[in-house]
mmCIF file of C-alpha atoms and ligand atoms in Angstrom:
data_model
loop_
_atom_site.group_PDB
_atom_site.id
_atom_site.type_symbol
_atom_site.label_atom_id
_atom_site.label_comp_id
_atom_site.label_asym_id
_atom_site.label_seq_id
_atom_site.Cartn_x
_atom_site.Cartn_y
_atom_site.Cartn_z
ATOM 1 C CA UNK A 20 -23.579 19.647 -24.050
ATOM 2 C CA UNK A 21 -20.606 19.564 -21.741
ATOM 3 C CA UNK A 22 -17.607 17.361 -22.852
ATOM 4 C CA UNK A 23 -18.009 15.243 -19.792
ATOM 5 C CA UNK A 24 -21.391 13.962 -21.330
ATOM 6 C CA UNK A 25 -19.136 12.350 -23.902
ATOM 7 C CA UNK A 26 -16.730 10.795 -21.241
ATOM 8 C CA UNK A 27 -17.108 7.298 -19.558
ATOM 9 C CA UNK A 28 -19.646 7.661 -16.732
ATOM 10 C CA UNK A 29 -17.473 5.790 -14.397
ATOM 11 C CA UNK A 30 -14.609 8.150 -14.946
ATOM 12 C CA UNK A 31 -16.881 11.101 -14.285
ATOM 13 C CA UNK A 32 -18.301 9.676 -11.187
ATOM 14 C CA UNK A 33 -14.925 8.800 -9.701
ATOM 15 C CA UNK A 34 -13.969 10.469 -6.559
ATOM 16 C CA UNK A 35 -10.152 10.936 -6.969
ATOM 17 C CA UNK A 36 -7.600 9.591 -4.552
ATOM 18 C CA UNK A 37 -6.599 12.037 -1.943
ATOM 19 C CA UNK A 38 -3.009 11.580 -1.098
ATOM 20 C CA UNK A 39 -1.109 12.751 1.995
ATOM 21 C CA UNK A 40 -0.779 16.397 1.859
ATOM 22 C CA UNK A 41 2.651 17.279 0.505
ATOM 23 C CA UNK A 42 5.076 19.376 2.723
ATOM 24 C CA UNK A 43 5.542 21.987 0.001
ATOM 25 C CA UNK A 44 1.841 22.688 -0.217
ATOM 26 C CA UNK A 45 1.439 22.891 3.335
ATOM 27 C CA UNK A 46 4.127 25.337 3.575
ATOM 28 C CA UNK A 47 2.698 27.517 0.810
ATOM 29 C CA UNK A 48 -0.779 27.567 2.038
ATOM 30 C CA UNK A 49 0.047 28.218 5.723
ATOM 31 C CA UNK A 50 2.892 30.393 5.325
ATOM 32 C CA UNK A 51 5.143 27.866 7.144
ATOM 33 C CA UNK A 52 8.796 27.012 6.806
ATOM 34 C CA UNK A 53 8.910 23.629 4.900
ATOM 35 C CA UNK A 54 11.751 22.652 7.012
ATOM 36 C CA UNK A 55 9.735 22.883 10.301
ATOM 37 C CA UNK A 56 6.877 20.576 8.851
ATOM 38 C CA UNK A 57 6.700 16.989 9.836
ATOM 39 C CA UNK A 58 4.959 14.565 7.209
ATOM 40 C CA UNK A 59 3.546 11.474 9.064
ATOM 41 C CA UNK A 60 0.653 10.978 6.558
ATOM 42 C CA UNK A 61 2.017 8.717 3.706
ATOM 43 C CA UNK A 62 3.704 5.805 5.616
ATOM 44 C CA UNK A 63 7.071 7.049 4.109
ATOM 45 C CA UNK A 64 10.439 5.860 5.592
ATOM 46 C CA UNK A 65 11.562 8.393 8.183
ATOM 47 C CA UNK A 66 15.156 7.405 7.635
ATOM 48 C CA UNK A 67 14.984 8.378 4.160
ATOM 49 C CA UNK A 68 16.059 6.129 1.089
ATOM 50 C CA UNK A 69 18.371 3.340 1.423
ATOM 51 C CA UNK A 70 22.048 4.816 1.109
ATOM 52 C CA UNK A 71 22.857 1.898 -1.329
ATOM 53 C CA UNK A 72 19.969 2.885 -3.619
ATOM 54 C CA UNK A 73 21.093 6.580 -3.476
ATOM 55 C CA UNK A 74 24.602 5.443 -4.871
ATOM 56 C CA UNK A 75 23.085 3.281 -7.485
ATOM 57 C CA UNK A 76 20.894 6.087 -8.639
ATOM 58 C CA UNK A 77 23.824 8.610 -8.748
ATOM 59 C CA UNK A 78 25.650 5.966 -11.078
ATOM 60 C CA UNK A 79 22.510 5.665 -13.306
ATOM 61 C CA UNK A 80 22.394 9.374 -14.214
ATOM 62 C CA UNK A 81 24.820 9.119 -17.000
ATOM 63 C CA UNK A 82 22.558 6.739 -18.826
ATOM 64 C CA UNK A 83 19.407 8.883 -18.530
ATOM 65 C CA UNK A 84 19.385 9.601 -22.260
ATOM 66 C CA UNK A 85 18.844 5.827 -22.944
ATOM 67 C CA UNK A 86 15.426 4.197 -22.735
ATOM 68 C CA UNK A 87 15.317 1.750 -19.779
ATOM 69 C CA UNK A 88 15.143 -1.952 -19.929
ATOM 70 C CA UNK A 89 11.459 -2.288 -20.169
ATOM 71 C CA UNK A 90 11.864 -5.847 -19.317
ATOM 72 C CA UNK A 91 13.667 -4.971 -16.271
ATOM 73 C CA UNK A 92 16.065 -8.018 -16.572
ATOM 74 C CA UNK A 93 18.421 -7.306 -13.699
ATOM 75 C CA UNK A 94 15.784 -6.311 -11.162
ATOM 76 C CA UNK A 95 13.570 -9.049 -12.097
ATOM 77 C CA UNK A 96 16.381 -11.639 -12.005
ATOM 78 C CA UNK A 97 17.456 -10.367 -8.570
ATOM 79 C CA UNK A 98 13.961 -10.462 -7.179
ATOM 80 C CA UNK A 99 13.280 -14.010 -8.679
ATOM 81 C CA UNK A 100 16.610 -15.248 -7.234
ATOM 82 C CA UNK A 101 15.796 -13.886 -3.743
ATOM 83 C CA UNK A 102 12.537 -15.295 -3.570
ATOM 84 C CA UNK A 103 13.153 -18.691 -5.277
ATOM 85 C CA UNK A 104 11.205 -18.054 -8.551
ATOM 86 C CA UNK A 105 11.848 -17.767 -12.111
ATOM 87 C CA UNK A 106 12.168 -14.387 -13.855
ATOM 88 C CA UNK A 107 8.983 -15.133 -15.758
ATOM 89 C CA UNK A 108 6.971 -14.931 -12.422
ATOM 90 C CA UNK A 109 8.129 -11.425 -11.648
ATOM 91 C CA UNK A 110 6.211 -8.376 -12.926
ATOM 92 C CA UNK A 111 7.427 -4.806 -12.259
ATOM 93 C CA UNK A 112 5.197 -1.767 -11.705
ATOM 94 C CA UNK A 113 5.279 1.852 -11.597
ATOM 95 C CA UNK A 114 4.857 1.383 -7.921
ATOM 96 C CA UNK A 115 2.874 -1.578 -6.816
ATOM 97 C CA UNK A 116 -0.257 0.306 -7.495
ATOM 98 C CA UNK A 117 0.312 0.131 -11.246
ATOM 99 C CA UNK A 118 0.170 -3.648 -10.753
ATOM 100 C CA UNK A 119 -3.134 -3.373 -9.201
ATOM 101 C CA UNK A 120 -4.280 -1.387 -12.320
ATOM 102 C CA UNK A 121 -2.849 -4.125 -14.602
ATOM 103 C CA UNK A 122 -4.710 -6.648 -12.762
ATOM 104 C CA UNK A 123 -7.958 -4.649 -13.346
ATOM 105 C CA UNK A 124 -6.894 -4.087 -17.039
ATOM 106 C CA UNK A 125 -6.581 -7.850 -17.384
ATOM 107 C CA UNK A 126 -9.478 -9.320 -15.578
ATOM 108 C CA UNK A 127 -12.150 -6.806 -15.069
ATOM 109 C CA UNK A 128 -15.095 -5.604 -17.167
ATOM 110 C CA UNK A 129 -18.465 -4.353 -16.610
ATOM 111 C CA UNK A 130 -19.863 -7.346 -15.537
ATOM 112 C CA UNK A 131 -17.148 -8.306 -13.063
ATOM 113 C CA UNK A 132 -16.862 -8.019 -9.436
ATOM 114 C CA UNK A 133 -13.967 -7.193 -7.229
ATOM 115 C CA UNK A 134 -14.200 -8.026 -3.557
ATOM 116 C CA UNK A 135 -12.352 -6.101 -0.828
ATOM 117 C CA UNK A 136 -12.717 -5.651 2.775
ATOM 118 C CA UNK A 137 -14.865 -2.644 4.269
ATOM 119 C CA UNK A 138 -11.648 -0.762 5.381
ATOM 120 C CA UNK A 139 -9.290 -1.950 2.735
ATOM 121 C CA UNK A 140 -6.713 0.258 0.879
ATOM 122 C CA UNK A 141 -8.815 2.620 -1.163
ATOM 123 C CA UNK A 142 -7.061 2.306 -4.497
ATOM 124 C CA UNK A 143 -8.783 -1.110 -5.008
ATOM 125 C CA UNK A 144 -12.139 0.634 -4.885
ATOM 126 C CA UNK A 145 -10.775 3.458 -7.498
ATOM 127 C CA UNK A 146 -9.536 1.029 -9.795
ATOM 128 C CA UNK A 147 -12.464 -1.223 -9.882
ATOM 129 C CA UNK A 148 -14.729 1.819 -10.549
ATOM 130 C CA UNK A 149 -12.416 2.902 -13.381
ATOM 131 C CA UNK A 150 -13.011 -0.292 -15.096
ATOM 132 C CA UNK A 151 -16.693 -0.071 -14.726
ATOM 133 C CA UNK A 152 -16.659 -3.226 -12.568
ATOM 134 C CA UNK A 153 -18.767 -3.835 -9.315
ATOM 135 C CA UNK A 154 -17.041 -3.350 -6.110
ATOM 136 C CA UNK A 155 -18.154 -5.638 -3.380
ATOM 137 C CA UNK A 156 -17.320 -4.654 0.202
ATOM 138 C CA UNK A 157 -17.100 -7.069 2.859
ATOM 139 C CA UNK A 158 -17.401 -6.326 6.553
ATOM 140 C CA UNK A 159 -14.143 -6.616 8.754
ATOM 141 C CA UNK A 160 -15.137 -6.936 12.358
ATOM 142 C CA UNK A 161 -12.586 -5.330 14.543
ATOM 143 C CA UNK A 162 -10.729 -3.978 11.467
ATOM 144 C CA UNK A 163 -9.515 -7.397 10.526
ATOM 145 C CA UNK A 164 -10.184 -8.858 7.132
ATOM 146 C CA UNK A 165 -12.842 -11.771 7.518
ATOM 147 C CA UNK A 166 -11.468 -13.961 4.872
ATOM 148 C CA UNK A 167 -14.239 -16.602 5.365
ATOM 149 C CA UNK A 168 -16.834 -13.868 4.581
ATOM 150 C CA UNK A 169 -14.718 -12.749 1.696
ATOM 151 C CA UNK A 170 -14.923 -16.336 0.210
ATOM 152 C CA UNK A 171 -18.474 -16.567 0.881
ATOM 153 C CA UNK A 172 -19.028 -13.364 -1.222
ATOM 154 C CA UNK A 173 -17.473 -14.894 -4.338
ATOM 155 C CA UNK A 174 -19.983 -15.363 -7.116
ATOM 156 C CA UNK A 175 -19.490 -16.503 -10.810
ATOM 157 C CA UNK A 176 -18.809 -12.730 -11.678
ATOM 158 C CA UNK A 177 -15.943 -12.531 -9.222
ATOM 159 C CA UNK A 178 -12.492 -12.114 -10.922
ATOM 160 C CA UNK A 179 -10.445 -10.512 -8.129
ATOM 161 C CA UNK A 180 -10.306 -10.558 -4.412
ATOM 162 C CA UNK A 181 -7.731 -8.071 -2.744
ATOM 163 C CA UNK A 182 -6.475 -8.706 0.573
ATOM 164 C CA UNK A 183 -4.040 -5.956 2.052
ATOM 165 C CA UNK A 184 -1.768 -7.833 4.531
ATOM 166 C CA UNK A 185 -1.080 -5.960 6.728
ATOM 167 C CA UNK A 186 -3.840 -3.612 5.603
ATOM 168 C CA UNK A 187 -3.559 -0.021 5.329
ATOM 169 C CA UNK A 188 -5.118 2.175 7.039
ATOM 170 C CA UNK A 189 -5.917 -0.392 9.892
ATOM 171 C CA UNK A 190 -2.555 -2.013 10.298
ATOM 172 C CA UNK A 191 -4.178 -5.248 11.025
ATOM 173 C CA UNK A 192 -2.978 -8.739 9.582
ATOM 174 C CA UNK A 193 -4.819 -12.049 9.021
ATOM 175 C CA UNK A 194 -3.614 -15.267 10.337
ATOM 176 C CA UNK A 195 -1.615 -17.994 8.370
ATOM 177 C CA UNK A 196 -4.434 -20.400 8.777
ATOM 178 C CA UNK A 197 -7.192 -18.087 7.574
ATOM 179 C CA UNK A 198 -5.094 -17.523 4.503
ATOM 180 C CA UNK A 199 -4.566 -21.148 3.666
ATOM 181 C CA UNK A 200 -8.269 -21.835 4.218
ATOM 182 C CA UNK A 201 -9.196 -18.994 1.949
ATOM 183 C CA UNK A 202 -6.959 -20.117 -0.870
ATOM 184 C CA UNK A 203 -8.219 -23.660 -0.637
ATOM 185 C CA UNK A 204 -11.772 -22.217 -1.243
ATOM 186 C CA UNK A 205 -10.902 -20.163 -4.304
ATOM 187 C CA UNK A 206 -12.679 -21.271 -7.620
ATOM 188 C CA UNK A 207 -10.728 -21.383 -10.789
ATOM 189 C CA UNK A 208 -12.124 -18.136 -12.214
ATOM 190 C CA UNK A 209 -10.974 -15.976 -9.241
ATOM 191 C CA UNK A 210 -7.607 -14.473 -8.412
ATOM 192 C CA UNK A 211 -6.504 -13.602 -4.935
ATOM 193 C CA UNK A 212 -4.283 -10.639 -4.545
ATOM 194 C CA UNK A 213 -2.227 -10.341 -1.413
ATOM 195 C CA UNK A 214 -0.876 -6.772 -1.273
ATOM 196 C CA UNK A 215 2.109 -7.060 1.007
ATOM 197 C CA UNK A 216 3.264 -3.491 0.982
ATOM 198 C CA UNK A 217 4.304 -3.794 4.665
ATOM 199 C CA UNK A 218 5.420 -7.331 4.554
ATOM 200 C CA UNK A 219 9.042 -6.510 5.467
ATOM 201 C CA UNK A 220 7.777 -4.980 8.901
ATOM 202 C CA UNK A 221 6.340 -8.300 10.087
ATOM 203 C CA UNK A 222 8.052 -10.341 12.612
ATOM 204 C CA UNK A 223 6.402 -13.567 11.502
ATOM 205 C CA UNK A 224 5.218 -12.917 8.162
ATOM 206 C CA UNK A 225 2.889 -15.555 6.571
ATOM 207 C CA UNK A 226 4.046 -17.556 3.522
ATOM 208 C CA UNK A 227 1.680 -16.654 0.807
ATOM 209 C CA UNK A 228 4.408 -17.219 -1.918
ATOM 210 C CA UNK A 229 4.104 -21.000 -1.326
ATOM 211 C CA UNK A 230 0.721 -20.729 -3.007
ATOM 212 C CA UNK A 231 2.069 -18.907 -5.856
ATOM 213 C CA UNK A 232 4.785 -21.490 -6.311
ATOM 214 C CA UNK A 233 1.971 -24.247 -6.247
ATOM 215 C CA UNK A 234 0.435 -22.585 -9.216
ATOM 216 C CA UNK A 235 -2.635 -21.299 -7.592
ATOM 217 C CA UNK A 236 -4.374 -18.137 -8.779
ATOM 218 C CA UNK A 237 -2.508 -16.082 -6.234
ATOM 219 C CA UNK A 238 -0.623 -12.783 -6.794
ATOM 220 C CA UNK A 239 1.630 -11.303 -4.262
ATOM 221 C CA UNK A 240 2.416 -7.496 -4.468
ATOM 222 C CA UNK A 241 5.443 -5.876 -2.863
ATOM 223 C CA UNK A 242 6.728 -2.309 -3.117
ATOM 224 C CA UNK A 243 10.125 -0.424 -2.611
ATOM 225 C CA UNK A 244 7.906 2.650 -1.424
ATOM 226 C CA UNK A 245 7.771 1.734 2.343
ATOM 227 C CA UNK A 246 10.724 -0.287 3.897
ATOM 228 C CA UNK A 247 13.174 0.766 1.265
ATOM 229 C CA UNK A 248 12.297 4.412 1.403
ATOM 230 C CA UNK A 249 11.939 4.881 -2.421
ATOM 231 C CA UNK A 250 8.329 6.150 -2.545
ATOM 232 C CA UNK A 251 9.262 9.040 -4.937
ATOM 233 C CA UNK A 252 10.764 6.548 -7.507
ATOM 234 C CA UNK A 253 7.600 4.566 -8.062
ATOM 235 C CA UNK A 254 8.607 0.972 -8.279
ATOM 236 C CA UNK A 255 7.034 -2.310 -6.892
ATOM 237 C CA UNK A 256 6.673 -5.737 -8.011
ATOM 238 C CA UNK A 257 4.294 -8.600 -8.299
ATOM 239 C CA UNK A 258 4.806 -12.280 -7.848
ATOM 240 C CA UNK A 259 2.436 -14.464 -10.028
ATOM 241 C CA UNK A 260 2.151 -17.879 -11.532
ATOM 242 C CA UNK A 261 3.475 -17.681 -15.111
ATOM 243 C CA UNK A 262 0.051 -17.606 -16.841
ATOM 244 C CA UNK A 263 -1.020 -14.481 -15.012
ATOM 245 C CA UNK A 264 2.479 -12.776 -15.011
ATOM 246 C CA UNK A 265 2.457 -13.200 -18.973
ATOM 247 C CA UNK A 266 -0.911 -11.575 -19.081
ATOM 248 C CA UNK A 267 0.057 -8.703 -16.815
ATOM 249 C CA UNK A 268 3.342 -7.984 -18.969
ATOM 250 C CA UNK A 269 1.105 -7.731 -22.069
ATOM 251 C CA UNK A 270 -1.061 -5.082 -20.216
ATOM 252 C CA UNK A 271 1.801 -2.759 -19.101
ATOM 253 C CA UNK A 272 3.428 0.086 -21.008
ATOM 254 C CA UNK A 273 6.616 -0.617 -22.564
ATOM 255 C CA UNK A 274 8.753 1.372 -20.326
ATOM 256 C CA UNK A 275 6.516 1.426 -17.231
ATOM 257 C CA UNK A 276 9.456 1.468 -14.756
ATOM 258 C CA UNK A 277 12.238 3.919 -15.104
ATOM 259 C CA UNK A 278 16.075 3.043 -15.151
ATOM 260 C CA UNK A 279 16.779 5.101 -12.012
ATOM 261 C CA UNK A 280 14.121 3.329 -10.138
ATOM 262 C CA UNK A 281 15.218 -0.052 -11.349
ATOM 263 C CA UNK A 282 18.817 0.606 -10.405
ATOM 264 C CA UNK A 283 17.881 2.011 -6.939
ATOM 265 C CA UNK A 284 15.305 -1.008 -6.137
ATOM 266 C CA UNK A 285 18.087 -3.408 -7.035
ATOM 267 C CA UNK A 286 20.460 -1.901 -4.699
ATOM 268 C CA UNK A 287 17.810 -1.423 -1.953
ATOM 269 C CA UNK A 288 16.680 -5.088 -1.830
ATOM 270 C CA UNK A 289 20.103 -5.985 -0.604
ATOM 271 C CA UNK A 290 20.554 -3.165 1.914
ATOM 272 C CA UNK A 291 20.075 -5.374 5.015
ATOM 273 C CA UNK A 292 21.529 -2.659 7.247
ATOM 274 C CA UNK A 293 18.893 -0.040 6.085
ATOM 275 C CA UNK A 294 15.983 -2.499 6.351
ATOM 276 C CA UNK A 295 17.096 -3.499 9.995
ATOM 277 C CA UNK A 296 17.378 0.140 11.151
ATOM 278 C CA UNK A 297 14.049 0.890 9.621
ATOM 279 C CA UNK A 298 12.440 -1.804 11.478
ATOM 280 C CA UNK A 299 14.005 -0.931 14.820
ATOM 281 C CA UNK A 300 12.923 2.817 14.406
ATOM 282 C CA UNK A 301 9.469 1.493 13.519
ATOM 283 C CA UNK A 302 9.190 -0.956 16.477
ATOM 284 C CA UNK A 303 10.136 1.754 18.903
ATOM 285 C CA UNK A 304 7.849 4.219 17.409
ATOM 286 C CA UNK A 305 4.932 1.883 17.468
ATOM 287 C CA UNK A 306 5.605 1.079 21.193
ATOM 288 C CA UNK A 307 6.030 4.791 21.996
ATOM 289 C CA UNK A 308 2.487 5.692 20.471
ATOM 290 C CA UNK A 309 0.726 2.600 22.044
ATOM 291 C CA UNK A 310 1.988 3.469 25.353
ATOM 292 C CA UNK A 311 1.038 7.056 24.873
ATOM 293 C CA UNK A 312 -2.526 6.213 23.653
ATOM 294 C CA UNK A 313 -3.016 3.676 26.530
ATOM 295 C CA UNK A 314 -1.965 6.270 29.198
ATOM 296 C CA UNK A 315 -4.475 8.738 27.543
ATOM 297 C CA UNK A 316 -7.304 6.094 27.394
ATOM 298 C CA UNK A 317 -7.358 6.691 23.610
ATOM 299 C CA UNK A 318 -8.850 3.882 21.364
ATOM 300 C CA UNK A 319 -6.163 2.725 18.740
ATOM 301 C CA UNK A 320 -5.753 -0.287 16.468
ATOM 302 C CA UNK A 321 -2.760 -2.391 17.392
ATOM 303 C CA UNK A 322 -0.704 -2.077 14.265
ATOM 304 C CA UNK A 323 1.646 -4.588 12.353
ATOM 305 C CA UNK A 324 2.795 -1.811 9.872
ATOM 306 C CA UNK A 325 4.552 1.437 10.086
ATOM 307 C CA UNK A 326 1.486 3.620 10.926
ATOM 308 C CA UNK A 327 -1.241 3.494 13.539
ATOM 309 C CA UNK A 328 -4.934 4.257 13.487
ATOM 310 C CA UNK A 329 -6.143 6.272 16.393
ATOM 311 C CA UNK A 330 -9.499 7.587 17.525
ATOM 312 C CA UNK A 331 -9.644 11.351 18.145
ATOM 313 C CA UNK A 332 -13.282 12.294 17.904
ATOM 314 C CA UNK A 333 -13.520 14.774 14.965
ATOM 315 C CA UNK A 334 -10.927 13.466 12.633
ATOM 316 C CA UNK A 335 -11.051 16.232 10.009
ATOM 317 C CA UNK A 336 -10.771 18.903 12.548
ATOM 318 C CA UNK A 337 -7.831 17.432 14.293
ATOM 319 C CA UNK A 338 -6.090 16.898 11.004
ATOM 320 C CA UNK A 339 -6.594 20.591 10.079
ATOM 321 C CA UNK A 340 -5.556 21.783 13.669
ATOM 322 C CA UNK A 341 -2.450 19.576 13.519
ATOM 323 C CA UNK A 342 -1.561 20.855 10.016
ATOM 324 C CA UNK A 343 -1.609 24.424 11.194
ATOM 325 C CA UNK A 344 0.925 23.369 13.676
ATOM 326 C CA UNK A 345 2.955 21.984 10.811
ATOM 327 C CA UNK A 346 2.280 18.321 11.553
ATOM 328 C CA UNK A 347 0.774 16.523 8.564
ATOM 329 C CA UNK A 348 -1.458 13.373 9.570
ATOM 330 C CA UNK A 349 -3.972 11.660 7.464
ATOM 331 C CA UNK A 350 -7.699 12.137 8.109
ATOM 332 C CA UNK A 351 -9.733 9.016 7.679
ATOM 333 C CA UNK A 352 -13.228 10.092 6.533
ATOM 334 C CA UNK A 353 -12.417 8.833 3.074
ATOM 335 C CA UNK A 354 -12.207 5.557 4.754
ATOM 336 C CA UNK A 355 -15.568 5.874 6.560
ATOM 337 C CA UNK A 356 -13.643 6.386 9.725
ATOM 338 C CA UNK A 357 -14.410 10.134 10.419
ATOM 339 C CA UNK A 358 -13.378 10.022 14.113
ATOM 340 C CA UNK A 359 -10.017 8.582 13.449
ATOM 341 C CA UNK A 360 -6.667 9.852 12.115
ATOM 342 C CA UNK A 361 -3.851 7.682 10.815
ATOM 343 C CA UNK A 362 -0.245 8.658 11.958
ATOM 344 C CA UNK A 363 2.915 7.214 10.160
ATOM 345 C CA UNK A 364 5.622 6.092 12.514
ATOM 346 C CA UNK A 365 8.410 8.621 12.208
ATOM 347 C CA UNK A 366 11.836 9.119 14.040
ATOM 348 C CA UNK A 367 11.828 9.488 17.866
ATOM 349 C CA UNK A 368 11.736 13.149 17.619
ATOM 350 C CA UNK A 369 8.902 13.235 14.944
ATOM 351 C CA UNK A 370 6.809 10.979 17.127
ATOM 352 C CA UNK A 371 7.182 13.260 20.114
ATOM 353 C CA UNK A 372 6.496 16.361 18.155
ATOM 354 C CA UNK A 373 3.451 14.722 16.622
ATOM 355 C CA UNK A 374 2.030 13.478 20.027
ATOM 356 C CA UNK A 375 2.565 17.056 21.436
ATOM 357 C CA UNK A 376 0.591 18.693 18.660
ATOM 358 C CA UNK A 377 -1.982 15.919 18.987
ATOM 359 C CA UNK A 378 -2.408 16.579 22.758
ATOM 360 C CA UNK A 379 -2.603 20.345 22.103
ATOM 361 C CA UNK A 380 -5.479 20.227 19.596
ATOM 362 C CA UNK A 381 -7.679 17.277 20.549
HETATM 363 C C1 PLP B 418 1.581 2.183 0.153
HETATM 364 C C2 PLP B 418 0.892 1.089 -0.244
HETATM 365 C C3 PLP B 418 1.013 0.496 -1.550
HETATM 366 C C4 PLP B 418 2.359 0.959 -2.362
HETATM 367 O O1 PLP B 418 2.028 1.600 -3.294
HETATM 368 P P1 PLP B 418 3.305 2.088 -4.342
HETATM 369 O O2 PLP B 418 2.555 2.262 -5.485
HETATM 370 O O3 PLP B 418 4.175 0.823 -4.436
HETATM 371 O O4 PLP B 418 3.901 3.226 -3.730
HETATM 372 C C5 PLP B 418 0.227 -0.669 -1.865
HETATM 373 N N1 PLP B 418 -0.625 -1.210 -1.254
HETATM 374 C C6 PLP B 418 -0.871 -0.586 0.047
HETATM 375 C C7 PLP B 418 -1.938 -1.138 0.838
HETATM 376 C C8 PLP B 418 -0.230 0.607 0.456
HETATM 377 O O5 PLP B 418 -0.397 0.993 1.610
#
């Protein structure tokens, strides 16, 4: 018998996450110069890491032989202070993705259900599958989460409902009213998780934290991977009512976030200059693409984040043909959107080049 017969079936059956194609791998496979390749596939910050974070990392190097503060006291205190919470409400993760996993560890089992939108971030499905739970997918007309329908889908087995706001890969957001109404309808055995990975890009962000403050079963996830430009360091955080945060702390590894990442995140949170510059570049880039797609009569989804979903016909082919010309975008067939690609907003130069290559291949 093959060894896989002895493994957990839900692990064997899992279709692994397919990340944006790395620059080095693309260069190796296609014989291209890595320096000539543009990666607009993973919603990374085109301006690079926060400069203050770089300094903080450099300063942290000399302590690399010492285990990190697993409790992340300095970073958690700073986040708590900034958001008006107690340190006990803050949970750090090896990327906010790890906090998704901690939530599943803590609340899912084989009888449990996790609810998410049809075109939601795919990690929710992966995690619920890994924990043997039932993944319940709710239709999202016009690519917008239908929170009323998601509340209707709750059963006695539901434990987690994930709302990515803005959502990836659609870039859409839900209204403040819809959020408040949804949270009012939550029964006591269900936790609503608001994944706010792109929160900092919003001009009028919804206040979901008020519900955490009120002690509702609401968890908010944020990350340093996007606006702060620290995706390689793997650091994110969750804000949760104390009873939930305490459970998540138990579920994590003792040193789940590393010292370099903690130091960088601490500095990046206060780097208002880098945040503002990033927002400005993103605003211009989004306007550039929206105008270009309108001009070409191409269908796109108006985005509130740092990427844009555009219909190109054969998404996989367009992805491959663009790749050959050194522009990495993200094909969307894994998101049930085979005729679309997702393009992350880059610098003006990167956007220009990506559009030229898209025009050349479609
Ligand atoms: C990028 C992203 C994250 C962040 O992941 P990290 O693990 O923090 O890098 C979380 N949720 C969504 C919806 C994202 O797009």
